[in-house]
Amino acid sequence: MNIKAIALASVIGLSVPAIADISLNSHSASAMPTDFVRPTGAFMDNSENWVVWLKLDEFGNYTYEALSRRTGGSLTLKNASITRNNKRYTYTFRNGSHKYIIAHRPKDPSIIRLTVVNPQGDVILNHLMQKVGNDWDV
């Protein structure tokens, strides 16, 4: 029995699961799309009733969080579908049958348009929002 061969096979056999885990991990930062720039930070409408926070984590997860400053109601959504044309990117978050659509022009990073569409296809909210910061203390 060749002890060196058994030891080498054991080491290789133990390292294969670790290598597979690293290469197949869906949370690796290299999986994040790099062909577009998503707006991030805190955005507020002119009435200052609505605040929207858009966050992008190190794994490429994009999150929409909104707060009604008037009622205190809040909403958190994830997993936006992304579309684009020559001038703008559109990020559509879903809450049941409602769509929360963020339209963004990379040439104007401090402005987004928030459109909310109900299940019947009616626009129930359409606001331009200005970036007011990068953190939660808005």
Coordinates of N, CA and C in Angstrom, one line a residue, residues 34-88:
T34 N -22.4 44.2 -14.7 CA -21.6 45.4 -14.8 C -21.9 46.3 -16.0
D35 N -23.0 46.0 -16.7 CA -23.2 46.7 -18.0 C -24.2 47.9 -17.8
F36 N -24.5 48.2 -16.5 CA -25.4 49.4 -16.2 C -25.1 49.9 -14.8
V37 N -25.6 51.1 -14.6 CA -25.4 51.7 -13.3 C -26.8 51.9 -12.6
R38 N -27.0 51.3 -11.5 CA -28.3 51.4 -10.8 C -28.3 52.6 -9.9
P39 N -29.4 53.4 -9.8 CA -29.4 54.5 -8.9 C -29.5 54.0 -7.4
T40 N -28.7 54.6 -6.5 CA -28.7 54.2 -5.1 C -28.8 55.4 -4.3
G41 N -29.3 55.3 -3.1 CA -29.4 56.4 -2.1 C -30.9 56.6 -1.8
A42 N -31.1 57.8 -1.1 CA -32.4 58.2 -0.7 C -32.9 59.3 -1.7
F43 N -34.2 59.1 -2.1 CA -34.8 60.0 -3.0 C -36.2 60.5 -2.4
M44 N -36.5 61.7 -2.7 CA -37.7 62.3 -2.1 C -38.4 63.1 -3.2
D45 N -39.8 63.0 -3.1 CA -40.6 63.8 -4.1 C -40.7 65.3 -3.5
N46 N -41.2 66.2 -4.4 CA -41.3 67.6 -4.0 C -42.2 67.8 -2.8
S47 N -43.2 67.0 -2.6 CA -44.1 67.2 -1.5 C -43.5 66.7 -0.2
E48 N -42.4 66.0 -0.3 CA -41.6 65.5 0.9 C -42.5 64.5 1.6
N49 N -43.5 63.9 1.0 CA -44.3 62.9 1.6 C -43.8 61.5 1.4
W50 N -43.0 61.3 0.3 CA -42.5 60.0 0.0 C -41.0 60.0 0.0
V51 N -40.4 59.0 0.7 CA -39.0 58.7 0.6 C -38.8 57.3 0.1
V52 N -37.9 57.2 -0.9 CA -37.5 55.9 -1.5 C -36.0 55.7 -1.3
W53 N -35.7 54.6 -0.7 CA -34.2 54.2 -0.6 C -34.0 53.1 -1.6
L54 N -33.0 53.2 -2.5 CA -32.6 52.2 -3.4 C -31.2 51.7 -3.0
K55 N -31.1 50.5 -2.7 CA -29.8 49.9 -2.2 C -29.3 48.8 -3.1
L56 N -28.0 48.7 -3.3 CA -27.4 47.6 -4.1 C -26.3 47.1 -3.2
D57 N -26.4 45.8 -2.8 CA -25.4 45.2 -1.9 C -24.3 44.6 -2.7
E58 N -23.3 44.0 -2.0 CA -22.1 43.5 -2.7 C -22.3 42.3 -3.5
F59 N -23.5 41.7 -3.4 CA -23.8 40.5 -4.2 C -24.7 40.9 -5.4
G60 N -25.0 42.1 -5.6 CA -25.8 42.6 -6.8 C -27.3 42.6 -6.5
N61 N -27.7 42.4 -5.2 CA -29.1 42.4 -4.9 C -29.6 43.8 -4.8
Y62 N -30.6 44.2 -5.5 CA -31.1 45.5 -5.6 C -32.4 45.6 -4.8
T63 N -32.5 46.6 -3.9 CA -33.6 46.7 -3.0 C -34.3 48.0 -3.1
Y64 N -35.6 48.0 -3.1 CA -36.5 49.2 -3.0 C -37.1 49.3 -1.6
E65 N -36.9 50.4 -0.9 CA -37.6 50.6 0.3 C -38.3 51.9 0.3
A66 N -39.5 52.0 0.6 CA -40.3 53.3 0.6 C -41.0 53.5 1.9
L67 N -41.1 54.8 2.2 CA -41.8 55.2 3.4 C -42.7 56.4 3.1
S68 N -43.9 56.3 3.5 CA -44.8 57.5 3.5 C -44.6 58.3 4.8
R69 N -44.1 59.4 4.7 CA -43.8 60.2 5.9 C -45.1 60.7 6.5
R70 N -46.2 60.8 5.7 CA -47.5 61.2 6.2 C -48.2 60.1 7.0
T71 N -48.2 58.9 6.5 CA -48.9 57.8 7.2 C -48.0 56.9 8.0
G72 N -46.7 56.9 7.7 CA -45.8 56.0 8.3 C -45.7 54.6 7.7
G73 N -46.5 54.4 6.7 CA -46.5 53.1 6.0 C -45.2 52.9 5.2
S74 N -44.8 51.6 5.2 CA -43.5 51.4 4.5 C -43.6 50.1 3.7
L75 N -42.7 49.9 2.7 CA -42.7 48.8 1.8 C -41.3 48.5 1.4
T76 N -40.9 47.2 1.4 CA -39.6 46.7 1.0 C -39.8 45.7 -0.1
L77 N -39.1 45.9 -1.3 CA -39.2 45.0 -2.4 C -37.9 44.7 -2.9
K78 N -37.7 43.5 -3.5 CA -36.4 43.0 -4.0 C -36.7 42.4 -5.4
N79 N -35.6 42.1 -6.1 CA -35.6 41.3 -7.3 C -36.3 42.1 -8.5
A80 N -35.8 43.2 -8.8 CA -36.3 44.0 -9.9 C -36.0 43.3 -11.2
S81 N -36.9 43.5 -12.2 CA -36.5 43.1 -13.6 C -36.0 44.4 -14.2
I82 N -35.1 44.3 -15.1 CA -34.4 45.5 -15.6 C -34.5 45.5 -17.1
T83 N -34.9 46.7 -17.6 CA -35.0 46.9 -19.1 C -34.2 48.2 -19.4
R84 N -33.8 48.4 -20.6 CA -33.2 49.6 -21.0 C -33.4 50.0 -22.4
N85 N -33.2 51.2 -22.7 CA -33.1 51.7 -24.1 C -31.9 52.6 -24.2
N86 N -31.8 53.4 -25.2 CA -30.6 54.3 -25.4 C -30.5 55.3 -24.3
K87 N -31.6 55.7 -23.7 CA -31.5 56.9 -22.8 C -31.8 56.5 -21.3
R88 N -32.5 55.4 -21.0 CA -32.9 55.2 -19.7 C -32.9 53.7 -19.3

